[in-house]
XYZ file of C-alpha atoms in Angstrom:
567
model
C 52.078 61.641 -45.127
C 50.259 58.389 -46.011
C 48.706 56.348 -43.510
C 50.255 53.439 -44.086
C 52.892 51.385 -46.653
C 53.136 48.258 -47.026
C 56.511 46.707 -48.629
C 54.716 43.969 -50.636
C 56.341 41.344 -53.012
C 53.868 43.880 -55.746
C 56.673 46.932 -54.229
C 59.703 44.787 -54.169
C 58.922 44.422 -57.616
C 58.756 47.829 -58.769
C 61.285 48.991 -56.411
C 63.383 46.553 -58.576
C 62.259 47.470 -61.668
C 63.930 51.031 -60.869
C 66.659 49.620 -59.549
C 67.910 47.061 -62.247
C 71.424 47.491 -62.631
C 70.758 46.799 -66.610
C 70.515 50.562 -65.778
C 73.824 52.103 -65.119
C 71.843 54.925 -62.906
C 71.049 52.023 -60.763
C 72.199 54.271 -57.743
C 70.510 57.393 -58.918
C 67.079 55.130 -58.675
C 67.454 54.042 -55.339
C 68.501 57.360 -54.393
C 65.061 58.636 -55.697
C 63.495 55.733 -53.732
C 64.668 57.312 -50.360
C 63.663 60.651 -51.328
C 60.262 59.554 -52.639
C 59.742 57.718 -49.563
C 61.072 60.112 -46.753
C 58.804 62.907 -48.770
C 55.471 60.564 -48.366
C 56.695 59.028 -44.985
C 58.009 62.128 -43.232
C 57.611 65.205 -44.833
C 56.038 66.814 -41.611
C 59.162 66.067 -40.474
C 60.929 68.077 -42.927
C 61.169 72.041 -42.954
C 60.605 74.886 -45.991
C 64.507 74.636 -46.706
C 64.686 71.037 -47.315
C 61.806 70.754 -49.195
C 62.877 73.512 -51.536
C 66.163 71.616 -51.766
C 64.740 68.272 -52.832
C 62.497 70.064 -55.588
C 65.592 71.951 -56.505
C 67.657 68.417 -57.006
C 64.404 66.713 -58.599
C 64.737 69.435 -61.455
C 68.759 69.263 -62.388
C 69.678 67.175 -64.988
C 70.103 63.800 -64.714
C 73.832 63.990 -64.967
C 73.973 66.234 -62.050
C 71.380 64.702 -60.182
C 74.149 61.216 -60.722
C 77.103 63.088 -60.079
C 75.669 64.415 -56.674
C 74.554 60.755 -55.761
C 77.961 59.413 -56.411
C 79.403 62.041 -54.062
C 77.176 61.196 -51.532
C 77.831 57.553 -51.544
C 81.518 57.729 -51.356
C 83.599 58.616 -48.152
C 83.991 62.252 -47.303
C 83.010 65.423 -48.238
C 86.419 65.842 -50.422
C 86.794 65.152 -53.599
C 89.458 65.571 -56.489
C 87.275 66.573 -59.646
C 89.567 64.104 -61.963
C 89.110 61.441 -59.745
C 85.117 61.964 -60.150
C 84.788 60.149 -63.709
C 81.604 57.984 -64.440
C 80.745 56.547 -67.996
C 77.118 57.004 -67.515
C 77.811 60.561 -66.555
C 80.224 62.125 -69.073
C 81.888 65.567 -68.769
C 82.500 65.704 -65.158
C 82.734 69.698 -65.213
C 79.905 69.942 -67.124
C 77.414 67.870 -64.594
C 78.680 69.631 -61.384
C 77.924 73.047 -63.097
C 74.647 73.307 -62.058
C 75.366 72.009 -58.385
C 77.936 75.098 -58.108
C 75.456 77.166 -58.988
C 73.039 76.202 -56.571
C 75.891 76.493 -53.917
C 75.869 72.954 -53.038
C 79.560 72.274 -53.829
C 82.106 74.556 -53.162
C 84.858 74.625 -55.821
C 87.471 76.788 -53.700
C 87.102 74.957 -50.457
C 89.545 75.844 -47.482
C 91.598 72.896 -47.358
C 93.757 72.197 -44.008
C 97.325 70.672 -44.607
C 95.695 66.939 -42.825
C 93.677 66.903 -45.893
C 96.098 68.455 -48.684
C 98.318 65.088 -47.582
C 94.945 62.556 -48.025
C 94.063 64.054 -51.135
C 97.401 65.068 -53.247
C 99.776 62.777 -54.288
C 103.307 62.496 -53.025
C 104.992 64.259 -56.352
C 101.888 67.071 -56.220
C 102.342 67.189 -52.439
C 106.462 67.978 -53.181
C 105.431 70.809 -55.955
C 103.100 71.837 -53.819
C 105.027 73.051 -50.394
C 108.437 73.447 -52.388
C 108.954 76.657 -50.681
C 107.717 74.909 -47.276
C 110.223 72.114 -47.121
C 112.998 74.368 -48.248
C 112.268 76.855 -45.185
C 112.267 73.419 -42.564
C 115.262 71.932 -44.786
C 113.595 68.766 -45.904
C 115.691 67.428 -49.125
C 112.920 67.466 -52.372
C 113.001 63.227 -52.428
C 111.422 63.446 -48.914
C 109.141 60.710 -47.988
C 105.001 61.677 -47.602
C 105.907 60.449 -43.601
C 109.116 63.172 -43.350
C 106.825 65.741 -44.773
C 103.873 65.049 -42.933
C 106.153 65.419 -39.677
C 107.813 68.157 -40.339
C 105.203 70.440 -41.824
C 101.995 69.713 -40.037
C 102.999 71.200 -36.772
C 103.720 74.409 -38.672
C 101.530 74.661 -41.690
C 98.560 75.832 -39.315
C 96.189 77.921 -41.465
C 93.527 76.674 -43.824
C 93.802 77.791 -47.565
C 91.932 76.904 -50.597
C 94.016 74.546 -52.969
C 95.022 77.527 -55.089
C 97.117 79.397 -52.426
C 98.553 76.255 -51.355
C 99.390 74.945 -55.025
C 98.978 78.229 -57.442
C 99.887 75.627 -60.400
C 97.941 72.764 -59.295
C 96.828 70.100 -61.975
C 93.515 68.831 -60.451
C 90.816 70.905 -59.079
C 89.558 69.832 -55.259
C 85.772 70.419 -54.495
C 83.315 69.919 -51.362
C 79.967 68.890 -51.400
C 78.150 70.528 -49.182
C 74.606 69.263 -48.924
C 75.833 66.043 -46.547
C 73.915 67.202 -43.736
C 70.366 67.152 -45.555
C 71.572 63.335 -47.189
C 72.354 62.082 -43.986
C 68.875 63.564 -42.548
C 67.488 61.460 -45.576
C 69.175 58.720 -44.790
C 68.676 58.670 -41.091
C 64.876 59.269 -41.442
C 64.386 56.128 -44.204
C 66.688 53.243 -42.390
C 65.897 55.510 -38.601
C 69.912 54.611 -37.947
C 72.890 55.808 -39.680
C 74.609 52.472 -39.204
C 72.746 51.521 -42.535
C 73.821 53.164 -45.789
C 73.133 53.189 -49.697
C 74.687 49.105 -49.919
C 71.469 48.310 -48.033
C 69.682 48.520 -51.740
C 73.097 46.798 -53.609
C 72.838 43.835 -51.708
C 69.666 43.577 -51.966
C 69.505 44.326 -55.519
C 72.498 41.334 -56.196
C 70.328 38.873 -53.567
C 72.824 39.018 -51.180
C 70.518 40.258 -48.487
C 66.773 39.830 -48.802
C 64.550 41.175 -45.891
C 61.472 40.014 -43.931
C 58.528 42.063 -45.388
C 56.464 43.465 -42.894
C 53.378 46.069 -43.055
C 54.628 49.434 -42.425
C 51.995 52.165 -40.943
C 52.055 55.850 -40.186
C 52.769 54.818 -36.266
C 55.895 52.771 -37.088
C 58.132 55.786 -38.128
C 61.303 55.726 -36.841
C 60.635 59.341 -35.768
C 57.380 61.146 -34.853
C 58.598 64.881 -34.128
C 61.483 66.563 -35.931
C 62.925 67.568 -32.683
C 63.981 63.699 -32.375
C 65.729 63.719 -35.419
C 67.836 66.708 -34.463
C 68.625 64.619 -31.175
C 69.637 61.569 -33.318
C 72.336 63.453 -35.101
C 73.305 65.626 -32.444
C 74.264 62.007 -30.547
C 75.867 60.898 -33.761
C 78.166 63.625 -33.759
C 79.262 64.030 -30.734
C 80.005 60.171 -30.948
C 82.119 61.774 -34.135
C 83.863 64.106 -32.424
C 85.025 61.932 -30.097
C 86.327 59.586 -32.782
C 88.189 62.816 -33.884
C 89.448 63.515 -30.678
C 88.071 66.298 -29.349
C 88.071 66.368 -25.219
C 85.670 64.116 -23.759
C 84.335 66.525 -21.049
C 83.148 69.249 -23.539
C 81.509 66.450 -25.594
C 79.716 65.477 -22.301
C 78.575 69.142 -21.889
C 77.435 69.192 -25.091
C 75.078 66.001 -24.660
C 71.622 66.567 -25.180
C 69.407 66.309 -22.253
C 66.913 62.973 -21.934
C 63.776 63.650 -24.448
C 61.624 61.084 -22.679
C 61.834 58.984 -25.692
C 62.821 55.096 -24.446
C 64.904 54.788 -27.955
C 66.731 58.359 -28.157
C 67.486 58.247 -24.000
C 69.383 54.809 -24.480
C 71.445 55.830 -27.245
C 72.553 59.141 -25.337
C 73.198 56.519 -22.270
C 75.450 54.544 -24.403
C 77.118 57.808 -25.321
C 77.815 58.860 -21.793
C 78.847 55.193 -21.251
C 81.796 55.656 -23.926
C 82.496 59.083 -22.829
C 83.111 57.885 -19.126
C 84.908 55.119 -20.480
C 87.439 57.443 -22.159
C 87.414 59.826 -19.223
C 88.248 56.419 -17.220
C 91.018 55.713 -19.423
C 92.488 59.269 -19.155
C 92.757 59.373 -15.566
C 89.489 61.517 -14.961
C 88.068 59.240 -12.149
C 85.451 61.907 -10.661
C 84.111 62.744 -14.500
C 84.089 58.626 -15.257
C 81.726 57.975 -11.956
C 79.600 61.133 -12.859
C 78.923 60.440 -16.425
C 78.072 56.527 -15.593
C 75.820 57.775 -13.040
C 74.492 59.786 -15.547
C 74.212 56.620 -18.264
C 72.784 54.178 -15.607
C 72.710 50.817 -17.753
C 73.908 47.462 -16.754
C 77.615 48.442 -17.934
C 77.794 51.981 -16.852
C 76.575 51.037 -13.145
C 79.241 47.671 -12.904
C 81.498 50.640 -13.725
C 80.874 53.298 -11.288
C 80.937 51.179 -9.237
C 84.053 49.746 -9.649
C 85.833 53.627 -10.185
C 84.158 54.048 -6.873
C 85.660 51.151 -5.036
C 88.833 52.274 -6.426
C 88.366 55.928 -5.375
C 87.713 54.331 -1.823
C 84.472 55.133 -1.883
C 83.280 51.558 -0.241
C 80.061 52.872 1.883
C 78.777 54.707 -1.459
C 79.710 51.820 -3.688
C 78.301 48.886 -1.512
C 74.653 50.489 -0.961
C 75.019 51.363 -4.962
C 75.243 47.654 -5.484
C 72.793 46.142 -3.217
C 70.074 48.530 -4.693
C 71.220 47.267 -8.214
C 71.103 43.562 -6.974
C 67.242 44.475 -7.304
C 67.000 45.033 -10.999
C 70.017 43.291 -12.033
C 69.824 41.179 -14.599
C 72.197 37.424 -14.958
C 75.299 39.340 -16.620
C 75.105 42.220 -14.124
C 74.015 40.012 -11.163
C 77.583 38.161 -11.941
C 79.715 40.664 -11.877
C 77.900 42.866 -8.434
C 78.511 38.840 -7.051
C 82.357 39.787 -7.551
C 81.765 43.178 -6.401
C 79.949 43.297 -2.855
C 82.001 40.651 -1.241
C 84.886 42.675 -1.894
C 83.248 45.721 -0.844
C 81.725 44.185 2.295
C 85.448 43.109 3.392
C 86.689 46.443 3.145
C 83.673 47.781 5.205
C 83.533 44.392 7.478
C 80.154 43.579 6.761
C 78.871 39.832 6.507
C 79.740 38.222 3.152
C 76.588 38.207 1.015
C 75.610 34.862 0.038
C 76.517 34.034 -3.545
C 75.228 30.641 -4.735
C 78.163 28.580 -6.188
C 78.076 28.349 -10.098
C 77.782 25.029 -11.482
C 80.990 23.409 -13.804
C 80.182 20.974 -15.948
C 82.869 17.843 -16.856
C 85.923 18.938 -17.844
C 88.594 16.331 -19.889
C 91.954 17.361 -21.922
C 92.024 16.142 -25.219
C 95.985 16.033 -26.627
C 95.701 16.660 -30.717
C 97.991 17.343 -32.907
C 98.490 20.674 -33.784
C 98.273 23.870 -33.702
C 95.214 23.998 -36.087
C 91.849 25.179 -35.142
C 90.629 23.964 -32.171
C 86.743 23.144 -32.653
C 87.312 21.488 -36.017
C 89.792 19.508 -34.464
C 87.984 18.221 -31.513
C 84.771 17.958 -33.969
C 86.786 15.812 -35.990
C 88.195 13.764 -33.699
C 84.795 12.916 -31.558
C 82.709 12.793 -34.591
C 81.566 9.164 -36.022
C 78.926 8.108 -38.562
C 76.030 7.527 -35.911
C 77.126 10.559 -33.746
C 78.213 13.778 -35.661
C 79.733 16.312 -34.356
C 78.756 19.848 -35.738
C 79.733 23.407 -34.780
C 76.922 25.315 -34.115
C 78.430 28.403 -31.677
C 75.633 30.550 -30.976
C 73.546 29.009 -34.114
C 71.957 26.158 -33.261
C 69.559 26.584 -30.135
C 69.563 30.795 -31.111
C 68.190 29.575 -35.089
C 66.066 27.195 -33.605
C 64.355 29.951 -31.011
C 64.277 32.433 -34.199
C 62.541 29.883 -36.721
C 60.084 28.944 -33.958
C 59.349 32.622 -32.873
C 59.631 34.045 -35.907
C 56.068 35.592 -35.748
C 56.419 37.045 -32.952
C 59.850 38.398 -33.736
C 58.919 40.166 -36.622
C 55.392 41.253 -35.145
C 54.511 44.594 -36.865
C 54.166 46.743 -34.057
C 54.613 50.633 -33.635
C 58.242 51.101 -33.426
C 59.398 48.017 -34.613
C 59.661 48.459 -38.107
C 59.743 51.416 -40.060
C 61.563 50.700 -43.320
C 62.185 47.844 -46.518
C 65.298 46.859 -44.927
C 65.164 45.660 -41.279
C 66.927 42.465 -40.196
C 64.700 42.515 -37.197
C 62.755 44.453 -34.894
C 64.213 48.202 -33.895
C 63.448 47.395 -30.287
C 65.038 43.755 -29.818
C 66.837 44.818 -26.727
C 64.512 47.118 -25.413
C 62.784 45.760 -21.821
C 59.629 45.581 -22.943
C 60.089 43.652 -25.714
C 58.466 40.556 -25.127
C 56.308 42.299 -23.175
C 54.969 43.610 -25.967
C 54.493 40.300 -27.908
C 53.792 38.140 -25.002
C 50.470 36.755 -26.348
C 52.707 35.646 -29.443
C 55.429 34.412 -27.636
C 53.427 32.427 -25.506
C 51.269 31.121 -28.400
C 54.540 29.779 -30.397
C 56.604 28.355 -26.933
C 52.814 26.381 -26.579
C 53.924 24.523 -29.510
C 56.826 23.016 -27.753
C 54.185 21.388 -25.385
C 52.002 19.555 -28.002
C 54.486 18.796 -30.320
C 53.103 20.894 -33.290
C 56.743 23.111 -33.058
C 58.972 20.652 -35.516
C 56.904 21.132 -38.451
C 56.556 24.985 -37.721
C 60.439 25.027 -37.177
C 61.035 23.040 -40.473
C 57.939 25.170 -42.560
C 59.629 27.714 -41.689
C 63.461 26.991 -42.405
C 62.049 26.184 -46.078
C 59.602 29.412 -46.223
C 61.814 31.791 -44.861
C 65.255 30.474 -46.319
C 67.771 33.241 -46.420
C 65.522 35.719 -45.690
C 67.479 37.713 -42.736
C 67.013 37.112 -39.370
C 68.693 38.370 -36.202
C 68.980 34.820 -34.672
C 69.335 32.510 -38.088
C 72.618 31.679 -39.713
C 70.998 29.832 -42.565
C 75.033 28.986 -43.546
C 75.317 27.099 -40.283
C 72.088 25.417 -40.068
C 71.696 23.451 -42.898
C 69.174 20.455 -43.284
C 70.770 17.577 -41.550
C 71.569 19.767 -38.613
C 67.929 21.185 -38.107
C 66.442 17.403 -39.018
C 69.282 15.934 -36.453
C 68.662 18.378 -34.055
C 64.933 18.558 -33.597
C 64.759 14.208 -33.556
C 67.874 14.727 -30.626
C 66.998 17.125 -28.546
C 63.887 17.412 -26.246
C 60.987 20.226 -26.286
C 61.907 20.595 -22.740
C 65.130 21.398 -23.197
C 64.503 23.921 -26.285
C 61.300 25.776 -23.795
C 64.016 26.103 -20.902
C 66.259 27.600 -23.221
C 64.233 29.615 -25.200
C 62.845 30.936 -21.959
C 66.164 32.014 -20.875
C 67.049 33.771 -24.122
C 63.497 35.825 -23.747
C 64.940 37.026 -20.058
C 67.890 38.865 -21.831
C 68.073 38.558 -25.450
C 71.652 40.647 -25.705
C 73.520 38.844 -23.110
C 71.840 35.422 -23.522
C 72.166 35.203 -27.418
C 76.229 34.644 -27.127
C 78.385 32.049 -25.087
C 76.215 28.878 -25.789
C 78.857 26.012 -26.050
C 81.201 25.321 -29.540
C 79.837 21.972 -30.984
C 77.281 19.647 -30.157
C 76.862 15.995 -30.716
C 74.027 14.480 -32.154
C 73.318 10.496 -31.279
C 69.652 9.776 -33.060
C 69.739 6.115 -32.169
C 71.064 6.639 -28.441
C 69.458 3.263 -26.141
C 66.007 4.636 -24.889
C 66.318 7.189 -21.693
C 70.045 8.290 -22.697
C 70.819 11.371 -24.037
C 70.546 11.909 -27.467
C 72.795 14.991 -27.676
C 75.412 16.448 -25.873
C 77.295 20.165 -25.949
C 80.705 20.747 -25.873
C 82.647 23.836 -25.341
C 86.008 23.668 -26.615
C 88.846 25.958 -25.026
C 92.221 25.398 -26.512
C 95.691 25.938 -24.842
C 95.843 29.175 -22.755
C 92.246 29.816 -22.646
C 89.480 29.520 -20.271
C 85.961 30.187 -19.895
C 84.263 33.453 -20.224
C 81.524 34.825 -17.921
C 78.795 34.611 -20.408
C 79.711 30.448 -21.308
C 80.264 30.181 -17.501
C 76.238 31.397 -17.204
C 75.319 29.080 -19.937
C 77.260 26.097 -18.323
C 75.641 27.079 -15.247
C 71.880 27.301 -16.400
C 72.734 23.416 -18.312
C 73.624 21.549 -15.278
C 70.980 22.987 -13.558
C 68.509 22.171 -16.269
C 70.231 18.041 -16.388
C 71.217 18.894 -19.703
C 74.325 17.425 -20.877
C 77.037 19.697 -21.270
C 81.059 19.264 -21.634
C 84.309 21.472 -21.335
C 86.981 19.731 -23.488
C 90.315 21.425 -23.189
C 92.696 20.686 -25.959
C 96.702 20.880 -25.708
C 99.039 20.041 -28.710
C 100.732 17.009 -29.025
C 104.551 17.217 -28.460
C 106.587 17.444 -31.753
C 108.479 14.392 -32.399
């Protein structure tokens, strides 16, 4: 394995060179890119088998090499051979040749009768099970519905597509090397969210990433034994798509490895099994597997099964030992929580400090049409624009300002070409980790130096992707408005409290916002508006941010609109 890798402009360059699509195996190239890297990045990681493999696939033609790329990259491990035609390719039969020999598609798969009906056509699927709609009585112009409900519940064995269809017209293979692509593919992007578009959009400029030095210590993965863990999550989490029983999945779960980033995607998983145990009626299970999880959402959850259950003494001393590490969004809903609980177990209300509400007005429009562009519309005039900047304004401002720190290479962090920020951006230590660099860019909001990094950067950086910057929302005259309007203290105060919680914090910040540059001296220069149209109201994360303004003296709005009457 290297020591290190740096993803340079010099190997953006020549990953583009191999990846040109004047080339029509554009795909096979980036394809060899991942294997290339995962063999120089994490080949300890990979055992005698798989490395046999991936000499075995460098060797086959290129034809077959394409054909098994294309496989890969489509949906599935099913496909109908006359359905796999590529130009660049040719003779379909003759490329996948060699990957039947090697065993790594099977050309007489066992085919259930689910995935005869995704795969044949209505007219195939009525030559193939002649003899099965006959026996049920269906007419031979039934519908692909009528068939599907009257011959799945009986058609209950597996067969390959020759027993089902003897005469069959089309061939239907499997490809049966997923498991060592999706290794691959875990072990380059270190999530499976990511797939093979990641280098399409790049390659068509649709996406261009931050590039950041990459070192042996920044692997997504430092034993093999987390990878395993990885996809044994990810399929279980598949399974239960599926709809398998949740409380064998549960049983299944891997135990906690110790490592921060495996152990919180396992606690998510026990969080959406004991939400679909919840849902099912399992109430014991549902407590169990949240206590199990033991986030911010899986302990608002047990302990709301448990107040349910009846279970007040056990619920209320849950919740005032989570008051302790609760953060704003789970500190909001335990305030709903223990005053219910200490009713039912006549205790003394706890004290809950009232939430601030900002002014509230009713605007009558006519309508319906969409409810921020109308009120931005209607409020906006040439020396005070409106704009609507949900979420994008004060969160792009934060991530041009921080942007350093943000995308600080540290261990962890980030471990591939196409990142769109840091791996651990909700972990709890993140800032603690890049305090020094957080503190040196927020010191810029105290001298005044933080405009011209904020506006160097917007120009440097420009569509470069960020987890905090919608360059299509914050244009020019918004970012040059917006940093003459509104004062460093107010950006610091708010920039502190999207550090605090960076998941919950980085949603429910106001609709639009109103810009007044030439304002008389010691007015506001800006004010927020959140804009709720008929039949809605406020949710708890804009309630927080309404909250945290008019504490802060910062000028903030609710305008609620209603239609005008017809005439």
């Amino acid at each position: 394995m290297s020591s290190d890798c740096v993803f340079d402009k010099t190997s953006q360059a020549a990953f583009a060179a191999t990846a040109s699509f004047d080339d029509p195996f554009y795909y096979l190239a980036n394809f060899r890119f991942v294997v290339a890297w995962v063999q120089a990045r994490h080949g300890d990681l990979l055992n005698a088998e798989e490395h046999h493999a991936l000499r075995q696939w460098s060797q086959l033609p290129r034809a077959s090499q394409a054909l098994l790329v294309r496989m890969v990259m489509r949906k599935g491990e099913l496909f109908r051979v006359d359905k796999l035609r590529y130009p660049e390719i040719g003779d379909t039969h003759q490329a996948l040749a060699p990957l039947l020999a090697l065993g790594w598609v099977d050309d007489a798969p066992l085919l259930s009768v689910q995935e005869l009906f995704r795969l044949l056509r209505l007219s195939e699927l009525r030559d193939a099970l002649q003899a099965s709609m006959s026996s049920v009585g269906l007419p031979s112009n039934a519908t692909k519905t009528a068939l599907q409900a009257a011959l799945t519940p009986v058609l209950t064995d597996a067969m390959p597509l020759s027993q089902w269809w003897p005469e069959a017209t089309t061939r239907i293979v499997r490809l049966g090397i997923m498991a060592l692509c999706d290794r691959l593919r875990l072990m380059f992007f270190g999530n499976l969210r990511q797939d093979w578009a990641e280098f399409v959009l790049t390659e068509l400029g649709l996406q261009r990433f931050e590039q950041v030095p990459l070192t042996a210590e920044s692997r997504a993965f430092q034993h093999r034994e987390e990878v395993d863990t990885y996809l044994a999550l990810h399929r279980l989490r598949e399974r239960l798509e599926s709809g398998e029983p949740p409380d064998q999945l549960a049983a299944a779960a891997p135990a906690a490895s110790g490592n921060r980033w495996l152990d919180a995607r396992r606690s998510r998983l026990l969080l959406t099994l004991g939400r679909t145990v919840e849902r099912s009626g399992d109430a014991e299970l549902a407590v169990s597997l949240y206590a199990e999880s033991n986030n911010s959402e899986a302990r608002i959850r047990r302990l709301r099964v448990l107040e349910r259950l009846g279970r007040y003494s056990e619920a209320y001393e849950l919740a005032q030992a989570a008051c302790e590490q609760a953060g704003e969004s789970e500190a909001q809903a335990l305030g709903r929580l223990l005053p219910r609980l200490a009713r039912k177990l006549n205790q003394p209300t706890p004290y809950a400090p009232k939430t601030a509400d900002a002014p509230a007005y009713v605007l009558e429009l006519p309508g319906p049409q969409p409810v921020e562009r109308a009120v931005a519309e209607y409020l906006s005039t040439v020396s005070a624009p409106v704009f609507y900047v949900e979420n994008s304004l004060i969160t792009g401002l934060f991530g041009l300002l921080l942007w350093p720190a943000i995308f600080k290479p540290l261990p962890g962090a980030f471990f591939h070409p196409f990142h769109s920020g840091p791996a651990d951006l909700y972990r709890e230590d993140f800032v603690r980790q890049r305090q020094a660099e957080i503190d040196a860019c927020l010191a810029q909001l105290d001298d005044g130096r933080y405009r011209e990094t904020i506006r160097a950067t917007w120009q440097a950086k420009q569509g470069i992707t960020s987890p905090f910057v919608h360059w299509g929302i914050l244009s020019e005259p918004l970012l040059t408005a917006a940093l003459s309007c509104l004062p460093a203290a107010h950006l610091r105060a708010c920039f502190t409290r999207l550090l605090s919680d960076l998941k919950h914090n980085r949603a429910g910040l106001p609709d639009l916002i109103q810009l007044t540059p030439d304002a008389p001296a010691g007015e506001p220069r800006y004010r927020m508006i959140e804009v709720k149209g008929p039949g809605d109201r406020l949710q708890d994360n804009q309630r927080r941010w309404i909250d945290f303004f008019c504490r802060h003296d910062m000028p903030v709005e609710v305008c609620h609109v209603r239609w005008q009457p017809a005439p």
